[in-house]
Amino acid sequence: MIDLHTHTTFSDGELIPAELARRAAKAGYTGLAVTDHADQSNMYLIIENMLRFAAEAGPYLDLSLVVGVELTHVPPPLIPGLIAEARRAGAMLVVVHGETIVEPVLRGTNLAAIEGGADVLAHPGLITVEEARLAADKGVHLEITTRKGHSLCNGHVAAMARTCGARLVIDNDAHAPGDLVSGDMRRMVALGAGMTFDEHRRADQNAQEIMSRLLLKR
Ligand SMILES: [Zn+2]
Ligand SMILES: [Zn+2]
């Protein structure tokens, strides 16, 4: 199992990176992207410190660690530029906090994330057909989430991805140890969103492919 969307004490997560990685390995995860909430104020702080942690502790962890960020509540016109800046600063994976219906995320965030070429558009809420089509064209992955609240629109996201040919990934958006759910729970969430067994398998493969590509680059 792979989780491409997690949080530590660098933002609003409960665990420091070392403990999150250990808990994830113990819960059966072989790959983990740490993607703390970031805007212009803290992005460099997070990336620099996570790169140091990954370089020093990474070889001793029982899973593959990816340094990322989740650009969160960034004004849409600034999102594409900040995605590029995060990559230049060393982020291997850029997630954007999409238009979940349980938070006042600015309209235009989904589109800006897709146009800016984010790797994963997290919990994109009531994403439109046009946005999902563009995500398919640009290779931006749409997220099915096991997280309460954000998961309310999973069914819509899965249907839009199917209609438009966009790729899905399944993430926990883990903030605490209990959020690192089991394989059974991931499967049930996927099926509950209306995904077929095959679509669930493909979503897991998509995460594997992202992880393999990132580890080759490193
Ligand atoms: Zn959070
Ligand atoms: Zn998140």
Tab-separated table of C-alpha atoms and ligand atoms in Angstrom:
chain	number	residue	atom	x	y	z
A	1	MET	CA	0.000	0.000	0.000
A	2	ILE	CA	1.075	3.533	-0.757
A	3	ASP	CA	-0.159	6.820	0.693
A	4	LEU	CA	0.755	9.877	-1.383
A	5	HIS	CA	-0.916	12.392	0.939
A	6	THR	CA	0.052	12.674	4.641
A	7	HIS	CA	0.698	15.320	7.281
A	8	THR	CA	3.163	15.743	10.146
A	9	THR	CA	3.789	18.335	12.839
A	10	PHE	CA	5.221	20.554	10.072
A	11	SER	CA	1.547	21.416	9.525
A	12	ASP	CA	-1.518	19.985	11.301
A	13	GLY	CA	-0.471	16.344	11.643
A	14	GLU	CA	-0.010	14.746	15.061
A	15	LEU	CA	3.283	12.927	14.443
A	16	ILE	CA	6.792	14.028	13.539
A	17	PRO	CA	8.034	12.521	10.246
A	18	ALA	CA	10.040	9.741	11.947
A	19	GLU	CA	7.019	8.480	13.857
A	20	LEU	CA	4.643	8.798	10.900
A	21	ALA	CA	7.042	6.745	8.754
A	22	ARG	CA	7.409	4.085	11.445
A	23	ARG	CA	3.659	3.848	12.049
A	24	ALA	CA	2.983	3.654	8.295
A	25	ALA	CA	5.511	0.849	7.803
A	26	LYS	CA	3.963	-1.047	10.705
A	27	ALA	CA	0.486	-0.540	9.191
A	28	GLY	CA	1.665	-2.201	5.974
A	29	TYR	CA	2.605	0.768	3.805
A	30	THR	CA	5.636	0.390	1.531
A	31	GLY	CA	5.604	3.939	0.193
A	32	LEU	CA	4.784	7.243	1.836
A	33	ALA	CA	4.745	10.818	0.588
A	34	VAL	CA	4.855	13.453	3.318
A	35	THR	CA	2.852	16.386	1.972
A	36	ASP	CA	2.361	19.017	4.661
A	37	HIS	CA	0.053	21.982	4.102
A	38	ALA	CA	2.101	24.737	2.489
A	39	ASP	CA	1.784	28.252	1.152
A	40	GLN	CA	4.405	30.920	0.419
A	41	SER	CA	5.134	31.355	4.145
A	42	ASN	CA	6.309	27.861	5.062
A	43	MET	CA	6.998	25.943	1.864
A	44	TYR	CA	10.786	26.283	1.919
A	45	LEU	CA	10.951	25.494	5.633
A	46	ILE	CA	9.047	22.238	5.087
A	47	ILE	CA	10.905	21.126	1.965
A	48	GLU	CA	14.392	21.905	3.282
A	49	ASN	CA	13.798	20.095	6.575
A	50	MET	CA	12.071	17.108	4.964
A	51	LEU	CA	14.887	16.752	2.420
A	52	ARG	CA	17.363	16.639	5.280
A	53	PHE	CA	15.268	14.033	7.118
A	54	ALA	CA	14.878	11.938	3.943
A	55	ALA	CA	18.602	12.084	3.177
A	56	GLU	CA	19.722	11.099	6.663
A	57	ALA	CA	16.966	8.807	7.952
A	58	GLY	CA	15.499	7.615	4.649
A	59	PRO	CA	17.904	4.664	4.191
A	60	TYR	CA	16.924	3.307	7.625
A	61	LEU	CA	13.160	3.442	7.137
A	62	ASP	CA	11.163	0.314	6.254
A	63	LEU	CA	9.411	2.125	3.408
A	64	SER	CA	10.156	4.462	0.511
A	65	LEU	CA	9.818	8.083	1.565
A	66	VAL	CA	8.936	10.902	-0.813
A	67	VAL	CA	9.278	14.577	0.071
A	68	GLY	CA	6.252	16.551	-1.043
A	69	VAL	CA	3.954	19.409	-0.133
A	70	GLU	CA	0.223	20.029	-0.298
A	71	LEU	CA	-0.365	23.578	-1.501
A	72	THR	CA	-3.347	24.629	0.597
A	73	HIS	CA	-5.706	27.629	0.272
A	74	VAL	CA	-3.234	29.338	-2.076
A	75	PRO	CA	-5.023	31.937	-4.261
A	76	PRO	CA	-5.705	30.157	-7.574
A	77	PRO	CA	-3.781	32.639	-9.788
A	78	LEU	CA	-0.645	31.907	-7.719
A	79	ILE	CA	-0.955	28.095	-7.730
A	80	PRO	CA	0.802	27.232	-11.028
A	81	GLY	CA	3.823	29.393	-10.132
A	82	LEU	CA	4.026	27.919	-6.639
A	83	ILE	CA	3.874	24.352	-8.007
A	84	ALA	CA	6.909	25.142	-10.177
A	85	GLU	CA	8.663	26.814	-7.244
A	86	ALA	CA	8.042	23.787	-5.000
A	87	ARG	CA	9.640	21.521	-7.593
A	88	ARG	CA	12.639	23.848	-7.940
A	89	ALA	CA	13.015	23.778	-4.139
A	90	GLY	CA	13.262	19.983	-4.257
A	91	ALA	CA	9.712	18.718	-3.712
A	92	MET	CA	9.422	15.374	-5.488
A	93	LEU	CA	5.610	15.371	-5.356
A	94	VAL	CA	3.206	18.309	-5.396
A	95	VAL	CA	-0.345	17.791	-4.158
A	96	VAL	CA	-2.907	20.600	-4.270
A	97	HIS	CA	-5.691	20.836	-1.687
A	98	GLY	CA	-8.723	20.688	-3.984
A	99	GLU	CA	-12.238	22.026	-3.680
A	100	THR	CA	-13.559	19.712	-0.954
A	101	ILE	CA	-17.134	20.617	-0.030
A	102	VAL	CA	-16.325	20.619	3.713
A	103	GLU	CA	-13.915	23.573	3.559
A	104	PRO	CA	-14.194	27.036	1.979
A	105	VAL	CA	-11.629	26.328	-0.753
A	106	LEU	CA	-11.673	29.069	-3.394
A	107	ARG	CA	-13.441	28.261	-6.658
A	108	GLY	CA	-10.790	27.997	-9.355
A	109	THR	CA	-8.417	25.970	-7.180
A	110	ASN	CA	-9.097	22.688	-9.021
A	111	LEU	CA	-8.530	24.280	-12.431
A	112	ALA	CA	-5.357	26.118	-11.357
A	113	ALA	CA	-3.915	22.903	-9.884
A	114	ILE	CA	-4.609	20.993	-13.086
A	115	GLU	CA	-3.298	23.757	-15.358
A	116	GLY	CA	-0.206	24.025	-13.165
A	117	GLY	CA	0.455	20.295	-13.524
A	118	ALA	CA	0.163	19.143	-9.906
A	119	ASP	CA	0.881	15.449	-9.425
A	120	VAL	CA	-2.265	14.856	-7.365
A	121	LEU	CA	-5.394	16.977	-6.989
A	122	ALA	CA	-6.567	16.039	-3.495
A	123	HIS	CA	-10.264	15.699	-2.638
A	124	PRO	CA	-11.494	17.698	-5.666
A	125	GLY	CA	-15.111	17.848	-4.457
A	126	LEU	CA	-17.628	18.600	-7.205
A	127	ILE	CA	-15.004	18.648	-9.944
A	128	THR	CA	-16.496	19.485	-13.364
A	129	VAL	CA	-16.349	17.448	-16.562
A	130	GLU	CA	-14.123	20.102	-18.165
A	131	GLU	CA	-11.698	19.979	-15.243
A	132	ALA	CA	-11.631	16.178	-15.195
A	133	ARG	CA	-10.989	16.092	-18.964
A	134	LEU	CA	-8.098	18.509	-18.581
A	135	ALA	CA	-6.738	16.416	-15.697
A	136	ALA	CA	-6.811	13.364	-17.985
A	137	ASP	CA	-4.952	15.302	-20.710
A	138	LYS	CA	-2.338	16.669	-18.324
A	139	GLY	CA	-1.785	13.452	-16.364
A	140	VAL	CA	-2.967	15.008	-13.089
A	141	HIS	CA	-4.218	12.287	-10.723
A	142	LEU	CA	-7.564	12.798	-8.984
A	143	GLU	CA	-7.844	11.595	-5.405
A	144	ILE	CA	-10.259	9.203	-3.758
A	145	THR	CA	-9.816	9.801	-0.039
A	146	THR	CA	-10.450	7.650	3.015
A	147	ARG	CA	-10.688	10.834	5.105
A	148	LYS	CA	-14.036	11.664	6.726
A	149	GLY	CA	-15.739	14.724	5.255
A	150	HIS	CA	-13.552	15.007	2.182
A	151	SER	CA	-14.774	11.526	1.204
A	152	LEU	CA	-18.369	12.764	0.756
A	153	CYS	CA	-17.653	13.473	-2.921
A	154	ASN	CA	-15.681	10.271	-3.662
A	155	GLY	CA	-18.545	8.841	-5.714
A	156	HIS	CA	-18.687	11.938	-7.912
A	157	VAL	CA	-14.893	12.018	-8.335
A	158	ALA	CA	-14.801	8.335	-9.336
A	159	ALA	CA	-17.618	8.875	-11.856
A	160	MET	CA	-15.930	11.949	-13.381
A	161	ALA	CA	-12.633	10.068	-13.667
A	162	ARG	CA	-14.390	7.184	-15.439
A	163	THR	CA	-16.259	9.512	-17.824
A	164	CYS	CA	-13.206	11.576	-18.684
A	165	GLY	CA	-10.430	8.973	-18.534
A	166	ALA	CA	-8.602	10.636	-15.637
A	167	ARG	CA	-6.326	8.575	-13.414
A	168	LEU	CA	-7.224	8.023	-9.768
A	169	VAL	CA	-5.162	7.418	-6.647
A	170	ILE	CA	-6.457	6.428	-3.211
A	171	ASP	CA	-4.980	8.384	-0.293
A	172	ASN	CA	-5.566	8.594	3.444
A	173	ASP	CA	-4.686	12.273	3.929
A	174	ALA	CA	-3.349	10.885	7.224
A	175	HIS	CA	-3.046	13.363	10.096
A	176	ALA	CA	-2.900	10.790	12.942
A	177	PRO	CA	-1.893	7.130	13.399
A	178	GLY	CA	-5.494	5.892	13.097
A	179	ASP	CA	-5.771	7.442	9.633
A	180	LEU	CA	-3.344	4.903	8.136
A	181	VAL	CA	-6.147	2.536	7.207
A	182	SER	CA	-5.926	-1.149	6.298
A	183	GLY	CA	-6.018	-2.574	2.792
A	184	ASP	CA	-9.518	-3.870	3.512
A	185	MET	CA	-10.747	-0.397	4.412
A	186	ARG	CA	-9.131	1.135	1.307
A	187	ARG	CA	-10.921	-1.448	-0.833
A	188	MET	CA	-14.256	-0.827	0.875
A	189	VAL	CA	-13.919	2.943	0.436
A	190	ALA	CA	-13.154	2.434	-3.265
A	191	LEU	CA	-16.115	0.095	-3.737
A	192	GLY	CA	-18.316	2.448	-1.712
A	193	ALA	CA	-17.395	5.208	-4.167
A	194	GLY	CA	-18.812	3.027	-6.934
A	195	MET	CA	-15.421	1.900	-8.256
A	196	THR	CA	-15.122	-1.609	-9.685
A	197	PHE	CA	-12.521	-4.100	-8.411
A	198	ASP	CA	-10.554	-3.391	-11.571
A	199	GLU	CA	-10.695	0.388	-11.072
A	200	HIS	CA	-9.510	-0.096	-7.496
A	201	ARG	CA	-6.585	-2.205	-8.693
A	202	ARG	CA	-5.692	0.395	-11.322
A	203	ALA	CA	-5.758	3.217	-8.751
A	204	ASP	CA	-3.283	1.266	-6.622
A	205	GLN	CA	-1.144	0.672	-9.705
A	206	ASN	CA	-1.172	4.399	-10.466
A	207	ALA	CA	0.284	5.126	-7.024
A	208	GLN	CA	2.899	2.397	-7.547
A	209	GLU	CA	3.867	3.954	-10.883
A	210	ILE	CA	4.198	7.432	-9.375
A	211	MET	CA	6.345	6.021	-6.570
A	212	SER	CA	8.605	4.051	-8.936
A	213	ARG	CA	9.089	7.070	-11.178
A	214	LEU	CA	10.015	9.287	-8.228
A	215	LEU	CA	12.448	6.770	-6.777
A	216	LEU	CA	14.192	6.373	-10.139
A	217	LYS	CA	14.625	10.161	-10.348
A	218	ARG	CA	16.175	10.387	-6.900
B	1	ZN	ZN	-4.704	19.031	7.347
B	2	ZN	ZN	-4.085	16.994	3.199
